Amino acid sequence: MANKFSFTLNSGSVMPALGFGTYAPQHVEDDVLKAVRIAVKAGYRHLDCAAIYRNERAVGQALKQLIVESTITRKDIFVTSKLWNTCHRPDLVRSSLKKSLEDLGLSYLDLYLVHWPMGYQDDLGLSYLDMYLLHWPMGYQVSMTDDLGLSYLDMYLLHWPIGHQVNFVETWKALEDCVDEGLVKDIGLSNFNSKQIERLLEVARIKPSNNQVECHLHLAQNKLIEYCKSKNITVTAYSPLGSPGNKRKQEVWENTKTRSNPETDKYIIRCPHTPALEEPVVKQLASQKNKTPAQILLRFLLQRGLAVIPKSVTQVRITENFQVFDFELSDEAGCTV
């Protein structure tokens, strides 16, 4: 069930529709701590975390400070975390959740998601990997070459064999036990498609409350959202601004598999579409409403009945992204977008 800007989940807990994403791979823990403090003081009451982000201790430190300062109480804040792929084995689920709770300094989570439907075999006995190469399904979004200072790689490997999956149905049963124990109020999914959800619903004792998926101007997810809503599963849109942080320099955006300049031995990678924040219709609406393009995109998704979790470590952007409740987009404007 949803009102205009929040969702009542299966447990009866209320999840704010606008959350703050804490994924910040290029930033140190102190940056994350400061960003969370800024976000909560700006009005955010929903934090989206994950074990694989490797910064839950910083989020926990920020929450502790804010609670000690009486800025918030624990009940004021809705905290989500996610189970990483190497921890799908039922005997690892509880300990992984407990580790997130320890790092966050909390006694319970409001929502715990299965981060991806595939589980990886963990022969090394680790709860996470220092590097994993197949992160997103769309290859143009991730490039290791920038981090390595190279223009191309000679070999690119899938680090873990997908064939060694743990059945996510068994993972789900362990999550249900965590609900019974009071470690988490609601459980849900992330990056699951309708067939995977259907398979889970056939056996689930506790139904998933949420499915978090990439969704933005260029990835509408209409069919999946319609399906989830029909099953009373709320949908959270990650990368609601179209992943502007993954945008390479403009001169190196276009997906091509051939070297563009043999003399310099470089590849050109161009975006297959105009970045969402730079779409003419978005910029036009922003001008008309005296808002930023980011605010237009967030408001558009909120009016679709979705939760959104924009991320930033910049104070101005964090604050601006929360200022989306004082205007509306008309049906005509929404259709245009």
CSV table of C-alpha atoms in Angstrom, one decimal:
chain,number,residue,atom,x,y,z
A,1,MET,CA,0.0,0.0,0.0
A,2,ALA,CA,1.3,3.5,-0.9
A,3,ASN,CA,0.4,7.0,-0.1
A,4,LYS,CA,1.9,9.8,-2.0
A,5,PHE,CA,5.4,9.7,-0.6
A,6,SER,CA,5.6,6.5,1.5
A,7,PHE,CA,4.8,2.8,1.3
A,8,THR,CA,3.4,0.5,4.0
A,9,LEU,CA,5.2,-2.8,3.8
A,10,ASN,CA,4.0,-6.3,4.7
A,11,SER,CA,5.1,-5.9,8.3
A,12,GLY,CA,3.2,-2.7,8.7
A,13,SER,CA,6.4,-0.6,8.6
A,14,VAL,CA,6.4,2.6,6.6
A,15,MET,CA,9.1,3.1,4.0
A,16,PRO,CA,9.7,6.7,2.9
A,17,ALA,CA,9.5,6.9,-0.9
A,18,LEU,CA,12.6,9.1,-1.1
A,19,GLY,CA,15.7,7.5,0.3
A,20,PHE,CA,19.4,8.3,0.3
A,21,GLY,CA,21.8,5.9,-1.5
A,22,THR,CA,25.1,5.2,0.2
A,23,TYR,CA,26.9,3.6,-2.7
A,24,ALA,CA,30.1,5.6,-3.0
A,25,PRO,CA,32.9,3.5,-4.4
A,26,GLN,CA,35.3,6.4,-5.1
A,27,HIS,CA,35.0,7.9,-1.7
A,28,VAL,CA,36.5,7.2,1.7
A,29,GLU,CA,34.5,6.4,4.8
A,30,ASP,CA,34.7,9.9,6.1
A,31,ASP,CA,33.0,11.2,3.0
A,32,VAL,CA,30.2,8.8,3.5
A,33,LEU,CA,29.8,9.7,7.1
A,34,LYS,CA,29.6,13.4,6.3
A,35,ALA,CA,27.1,12.7,3.4
A,36,VAL,CA,24.8,10.7,5.6
A,37,ARG,CA,24.8,13.4,8.3
A,38,ILE,CA,24.0,16.0,5.6
A,39,ALA,CA,21.2,13.8,4.2
A,40,VAL,CA,19.5,13.2,7.5
A,41,LYS,CA,19.7,16.8,8.4
A,42,ALA,CA,18.2,17.7,5.0
A,43,GLY,CA,15.2,15.5,5.8
A,44,TYR,CA,16.0,12.0,4.4
A,45,ARG,CA,14.6,9.3,6.6
A,46,HIS,CA,15.4,6.3,4.5
A,47,LEU,CA,19.0,5.1,4.0
A,48,ASP,CA,19.9,2.5,1.4
A,49,CYS,CA,23.0,0.4,2.3
A,50,ALA,CA,24.7,-2.9,1.3
A,51,ALA,CA,27.4,-5.1,2.6
A,52,ILE,CA,29.3,-4.9,-0.7
A,53,TYR,CA,29.5,-1.1,-0.5
A,54,ARG,CA,32.0,-1.7,2.3
A,55,ASN,CA,31.0,1.5,4.1
A,56,GLU,CA,28.3,0.4,6.5
A,57,ARG,CA,30.6,1.3,9.5
A,58,ALA,CA,30.7,4.9,8.3
A,59,VAL,CA,26.9,4.9,7.9
A,60,GLY,CA,26.6,3.5,11.4
A,61,GLN,CA,29.0,6.1,12.9
A,62,ALA,CA,26.9,8.8,11.3
A,63,LEU,CA,23.7,7.4,12.7
A,64,LYS,CA,25.2,7.0,16.2
A,65,GLN,CA,26.2,10.7,16.1
A,66,LEU,CA,22.8,11.8,14.9
A,67,ILE,CA,21.0,9.8,17.6
A,68,VAL,CA,23.3,11.1,20.3
A,69,GLU,CA,22.7,14.7,19.1
A,70,SER,CA,19.0,14.0,19.3
A,71,THR,CA,18.6,14.8,15.6
A,72,ILE,CA,16.8,11.5,15.1
A,73,THR,CA,15.8,8.4,17.1
A,74,ARG,CA,16.2,4.9,15.7
A,75,LYS,CA,12.4,4.8,15.0
A,76,ASP,CA,12.7,7.9,12.8
A,77,ILE,CA,15.0,6.3,10.3
A,78,PHE,CA,14.3,3.4,7.8
A,79,VAL,CA,17.5,1.4,7.0
A,80,THR,CA,17.9,-1.0,4.2
A,81,SER,CA,20.8,-3.3,3.6
A,82,LYS,CA,21.5,-6.2,1.2
A,83,LEU,CA,22.8,-9.7,1.3
A,84,TRP,CA,25.8,-10.1,-1.0
A,85,ASN,CA,26.1,-12.9,-3.6
A,86,THR,CA,28.8,-14.9,-1.8
A,87,CYS,CA,26.6,-15.2,1.2
A,88,HIS,CA,23.5,-17.0,-0.3
A,89,ARG,CA,24.2,-20.3,1.5
A,90,PRO,CA,21.5,-20.6,4.2
A,91,ASP,CA,24.2,-21.1,6.9
A,92,LEU,CA,25.8,-17.7,5.9
A,93,VAL,CA,22.6,-15.5,5.7
A,94,ARG,CA,22.2,-14.9,9.5
A,95,SER,CA,25.9,-14.1,10.1
A,96,SER,CA,25.9,-11.7,7.1
A,97,LEU,CA,22.9,-9.9,8.4
A,98,LYS,CA,24.4,-9.7,11.9
A,99,LYS,CA,27.6,-8.3,10.4
A,100,SER,CA,25.7,-5.5,8.7
A,101,LEU,CA,23.8,-4.8,12.0
A,102,GLU,CA,27.2,-4.7,13.8
A,103,ASP,CA,28.7,-2.3,11.3
A,104,LEU,CA,25.6,-0.1,11.3
A,105,GLY,CA,25.3,-0.1,15.1
A,106,LEU,CA,21.7,-1.3,14.9
A,107,SER,CA,19.7,-4.1,16.6
A,108,TYR,CA,17.4,-4.6,13.6
A,109,LEU,CA,17.1,-3.7,10.0
A,110,ASP,CA,13.9,-2.3,8.5
A,111,LEU,CA,14.5,-4.0,5.1
A,112,TYR,CA,17.0,-6.7,4.0
A,113,LEU,CA,17.3,-7.5,0.3
A,114,VAL,CA,18.8,-10.3,-1.7
A,115,HIS,CA,21.2,-8.1,-3.7
A,116,TRP,CA,21.2,-10.3,-6.8
A,117,PRO,CA,19.4,-13.5,-7.7
A,118,MET,CA,22.6,-15.3,-8.5
A,119,GLY,CA,24.8,-16.6,-5.7
A,120,TYR,CA,28.6,-17.1,-6.0
A,121,GLN,CA,30.5,-20.0,-4.6
A,122,ASP,CA,32.9,-18.8,-1.9
A,123,ASP,CA,35.8,-21.2,-1.8
A,124,LEU,CA,37.9,-18.7,0.0
A,125,GLY,CA,35.5,-18.4,3.0
A,126,LEU,CA,35.1,-14.7,2.4
A,127,SER,CA,32.0,-12.5,2.9
A,128,TYR,CA,32.9,-10.3,0.0
A,129,LEU,CA,35.5,-9.9,-2.8
A,130,ASP,CA,38.1,-7.2,-3.1
A,131,MET,CA,37.3,-7.1,-6.9
A,132,TYR,CA,34.5,-8.5,-8.9
A,133,LEU,CA,34.4,-8.0,-12.6
A,134,LEU,CA,30.8,-8.7,-13.7
A,135,HIS,CA,29.1,-6.0,-11.7
A,136,TRP,CA,26.3,-4.7,-13.9
A,137,PRO,CA,24.6,-6.5,-16.8
A,138,MET,CA,25.2,-3.7,-19.3
A,139,GLY,CA,28.9,-3.7,-20.1
A,140,TYR,CA,29.2,-0.1,-21.1
A,141,GLN,CA,28.4,1.1,-17.6
A,142,VAL,CA,31.6,-0.3,-16.0
A,143,SER,CA,35.1,0.1,-17.2
A,144,MET,CA,38.1,-1.1,-15.2
A,145,THR,CA,40.4,0.6,-17.7
A,146,ASP,CA,40.0,4.1,-16.1
A,147,ASP,CA,41.0,2.7,-12.6
A,148,LEU,CA,44.0,1.0,-14.1
A,149,GLY,CA,45.1,3.9,-16.2
A,150,LEU,CA,44.8,1.8,-19.4
A,151,SER,CA,43.0,2.3,-22.7
A,152,TYR,CA,42.2,-1.4,-23.0
A,153,LEU,CA,42.6,-4.7,-21.3
A,154,ASP,CA,44.3,-7.8,-22.9
A,155,MET,CA,42.1,-10.2,-20.9
A,156,TYR,CA,38.9,-9.7,-19.0
A,157,LEU,CA,37.6,-12.6,-16.9
A,158,LEU,CA,34.4,-13.6,-15.2
A,159,HIS,CA,35.7,-13.9,-11.7
A,160,TRP,CA,33.2,-16.4,-10.3
A,161,PRO,CA,31.5,-19.3,-12.2
A,162,ILE,CA,27.8,-18.6,-12.3
A,163,GLY,CA,27.1,-22.3,-12.4
A,164,HIS,CA,27.9,-22.6,-8.7
A,165,GLN,CA,24.8,-20.8,-7.7
A,166,VAL,CA,23.0,-21.4,-4.4
A,167,ASN,CA,19.3,-21.8,-5.0
A,168,PHE,CA,17.8,-18.4,-3.9
A,169,VAL,CA,14.7,-20.2,-2.6
A,170,GLU,CA,16.9,-21.8,0.1
A,171,THR,CA,18.4,-18.3,0.7
A,172,TRP,CA,14.9,-16.9,1.2
A,173,LYS,CA,14.0,-19.5,3.8
A,174,ALA,CA,17.0,-18.4,5.9
A,175,LEU,CA,15.8,-14.8,5.5
A,176,GLU,CA,12.4,-15.7,6.8
A,177,ASP,CA,14.1,-17.2,9.9
A,178,CYS,CA,15.8,-13.8,10.4
A,179,VAL,CA,12.4,-12.1,10.4
A,180,ASP,CA,11.1,-14.6,12.9
A,181,GLU,CA,14.1,-13.8,15.1
A,182,GLY,CA,13.4,-10.1,15.0
A,183,LEU,CA,16.7,-9.2,13.2
A,184,VAL,CA,14.8,-7.5,10.3
A,185,LYS,CA,11.2,-6.3,9.8
A,186,ASP,CA,10.8,-6.8,6.1
A,187,ILE,CA,12.7,-8.8,3.5
A,188,GLY,CA,12.8,-8.3,-0.2
A,189,LEU,CA,14.7,-8.6,-3.5
A,190,SER,CA,17.0,-6.7,-5.7
A,191,ASN,CA,17.5,-7.1,-9.5
A,192,PHE,CA,15.0,-10.0,-9.7
A,193,ASN,CA,12.9,-10.4,-12.8
A,194,SER,CA,9.2,-11.5,-12.8
A,195,LYS,CA,10.0,-15.2,-13.4
A,196,GLN,CA,12.3,-15.3,-10.5
A,197,ILE,CA,9.8,-13.5,-8.3
A,198,GLU,CA,7.1,-15.9,-9.4
A,199,ARG,CA,9.2,-18.9,-8.5
A,200,LEU,CA,9.8,-17.4,-5.0
A,201,LEU,CA,6.2,-16.6,-4.4
A,202,GLU,CA,5.2,-20.2,-5.0
A,203,VAL,CA,7.1,-21.3,-1.9
A,204,ALA,CA,7.6,-18.1,0.3
A,205,ARG,CA,6.1,-18.2,3.8
A,206,ILE,CA,6.9,-14.5,4.1
A,207,LYS,CA,6.3,-12.5,0.9
A,208,PRO,CA,8.9,-10.1,-0.4
A,209,SER,CA,8.0,-6.5,0.4
A,210,ASN,CA,10.2,-4.8,-2.1
A,211,ASN,CA,12.2,-5.3,-5.4
A,212,GLN,CA,15.0,-2.8,-6.0
A,213,VAL,CA,15.9,-2.5,-9.6
A,214,GLU,CA,17.7,0.0,-11.9
A,215,CYS,CA,15.0,2.4,-13.3
A,216,HIS,CA,15.3,5.8,-14.9
A,217,LEU,CA,14.4,7.7,-18.0
A,218,HIS,CA,16.2,5.3,-20.3
A,219,LEU,CA,15.2,2.1,-18.5
A,220,ALA,CA,11.5,2.3,-17.7
A,221,GLN,CA,10.9,-1.2,-16.4
A,222,ASN,CA,7.2,-0.9,-17.2
A,223,LYS,CA,6.3,-4.6,-17.3
A,224,LEU,CA,8.3,-5.5,-14.2
A,225,ILE,CA,6.9,-2.6,-12.2
A,226,GLU,CA,3.3,-3.6,-13.3
A,227,TYR,CA,4.0,-7.2,-12.3
A,228,CYS,CA,5.4,-6.2,-8.9
A,229,LYS,CA,2.5,-3.9,-8.1
A,230,SER,CA,0.1,-6.7,-9.0
A,231,LYS,CA,1.8,-8.9,-6.3
A,232,ASN,CA,1.8,-6.1,-3.7
A,233,ILE,CA,5.6,-5.7,-4.0
A,234,THR,CA,6.9,-2.2,-3.8
A,235,VAL,CA,9.6,-1.1,-6.3
A,236,THR,CA,12.6,1.0,-5.5
A,237,ALA,CA,14.5,2.6,-8.4
A,238,TYR,CA,18.2,2.7,-8.0
A,239,SER,CA,20.3,4.9,-10.4
A,240,PRO,CA,17.2,7.1,-10.8
A,241,LEU,CA,19.2,9.8,-12.5
A,242,GLY,CA,20.6,7.4,-15.1
A,243,SER,CA,24.0,6.8,-13.3
A,244,PRO,CA,25.6,10.2,-14.1
A,245,GLY,CA,28.5,9.2,-11.9
A,246,ASN,CA,29.5,6.5,-14.4
A,247,LYS,CA,29.6,8.9,-17.3
A,248,ARG,CA,33.1,9.1,-18.8
A,249,LYS,CA,34.5,12.3,-20.2
A,250,GLN,CA,32.2,13.4,-23.1
A,251,GLU,CA,34.9,12.8,-25.7
A,252,VAL,CA,35.2,9.1,-24.8
A,253,TRP,CA,31.5,8.1,-24.8
A,254,GLU,CA,30.3,5.7,-27.5
A,255,ASN,CA,30.4,2.0,-27.5
A,256,THR,CA,32.7,0.7,-30.2
A,257,LYS,CA,34.7,-2.4,-30.4
A,258,THR,CA,37.4,-1.1,-32.7
A,259,ARG,CA,40.2,1.2,-31.9
A,260,SER,CA,39.2,4.7,-33.0
A,261,ASN,CA,42.8,6.0,-33.3
A,262,PRO,CA,45.5,3.5,-34.0
A,263,GLU,CA,48.1,6.2,-33.6
A,264,THR,CA,47.2,6.8,-30.0
A,265,ASP,CA,46.1,3.2,-29.4
A,266,LYS,CA,43.0,4.4,-27.6
A,267,TYR,CA,39.4,3.2,-27.6
A,268,ILE,CA,36.5,5.6,-27.9
A,269,ILE,CA,33.5,4.7,-25.6
A,270,ARG,CA,30.4,6.9,-26.2
A,271,CYS,CA,27.1,6.8,-24.5
A,272,PRO,CA,24.4,5.1,-26.6
A,273,HIS,CA,22.0,7.8,-25.7
A,274,THR,CA,21.9,11.4,-24.3
A,275,PRO,CA,22.5,11.3,-20.5
A,276,ALA,CA,19.2,11.6,-18.7
A,277,LEU,CA,20.1,14.8,-17.0
A,278,GLU,CA,20.8,16.4,-20.4
A,279,GLU,CA,17.7,15.3,-22.2
A,280,PRO,CA,16.1,18.4,-23.8
A,281,VAL,CA,12.6,17.7,-22.5
A,282,VAL,CA,14.0,17.3,-18.9
A,283,LYS,CA,16.0,20.5,-19.2
A,284,GLN,CA,12.9,22.3,-20.6
A,285,LEU,CA,10.7,21.1,-17.7
A,286,ALA,CA,13.4,22.1,-15.2
A,287,SER,CA,13.4,25.6,-16.6
A,288,GLN,CA,9.6,25.8,-16.5
A,289,LYS,CA,9.4,24.6,-12.9
A,290,ASN,CA,12.5,26.5,-11.7
A,291,LYS,CA,14.0,23.1,-10.7
A,292,THR,CA,17.1,21.1,-11.5
A,293,PRO,CA,17.0,18.3,-14.1
A,294,ALA,CA,17.7,15.9,-11.2
A,295,GLN,CA,14.6,17.1,-9.3
A,296,ILE,CA,12.5,16.6,-12.5
A,297,LEU,CA,13.7,13.0,-12.9
A,298,LEU,CA,13.1,12.1,-9.2
A,299,ARG,CA,9.7,13.7,-9.2
A,300,PHE,CA,8.8,11.8,-12.4
A,301,LEU,CA,9.6,8.4,-10.8
A,302,LEU,CA,7.9,9.3,-7.5
A,303,GLN,CA,4.7,10.1,-9.5
A,304,ARG,CA,5.0,6.7,-11.1
A,305,GLY,CA,4.5,5.2,-7.6
A,306,LEU,CA,8.2,4.2,-7.1
A,307,ALA,CA,10.6,4.7,-4.2
A,308,VAL,CA,13.9,6.4,-5.3
A,309,ILE,CA,17.3,6.4,-3.8
A,310,PRO,CA,19.6,9.1,-5.4
A,311,LYS,CA,23.1,9.1,-4.1
A,312,SER,CA,25.7,11.9,-3.8
A,313,VAL,CA,28.4,13.1,-1.4
A,314,THR,CA,28.0,16.7,-2.5
A,315,GLN,CA,26.0,18.8,0.0
A,316,VAL,CA,24.2,21.0,-2.6
A,317,ARG,CA,23.1,18.0,-4.6
A,318,ILE,CA,22.0,16.0,-1.5
A,319,THR,CA,19.9,18.9,-0.4
A,320,GLU,CA,18.5,19.6,-3.9
A,321,ASN,CA,17.5,16.0,-4.4
A,322,PHE,CA,15.3,16.1,-1.4
A,323,GLN,CA,13.5,19.2,-2.5
A,324,VAL,CA,11.0,17.4,-4.8
A,325,PHE,CA,7.8,17.7,-2.7
A,326,ASP,CA,6.8,21.3,-3.5
A,327,PHE,CA,5.9,20.8,-7.2
A,328,GLU,CA,4.1,18.3,-9.4
A,329,LEU,CA,4.4,17.2,-13.0
A,330,SER,CA,1.2,17.3,-15.0
A,331,ASP,CA,0.0,14.1,-16.7
A,332,GLU,CA,1.0,15.7,-20.0
A,333,ALA,CA,4.5,16.5,-18.8
A,334,GLY,CA,4.9,13.0,-17.4
A,335,CYS,CA,3.9,11.5,-20.8
A,336,THR,CA,6.3,13.8,-22.5
A,337,VAL,CA,9.1,12.6,-20.3
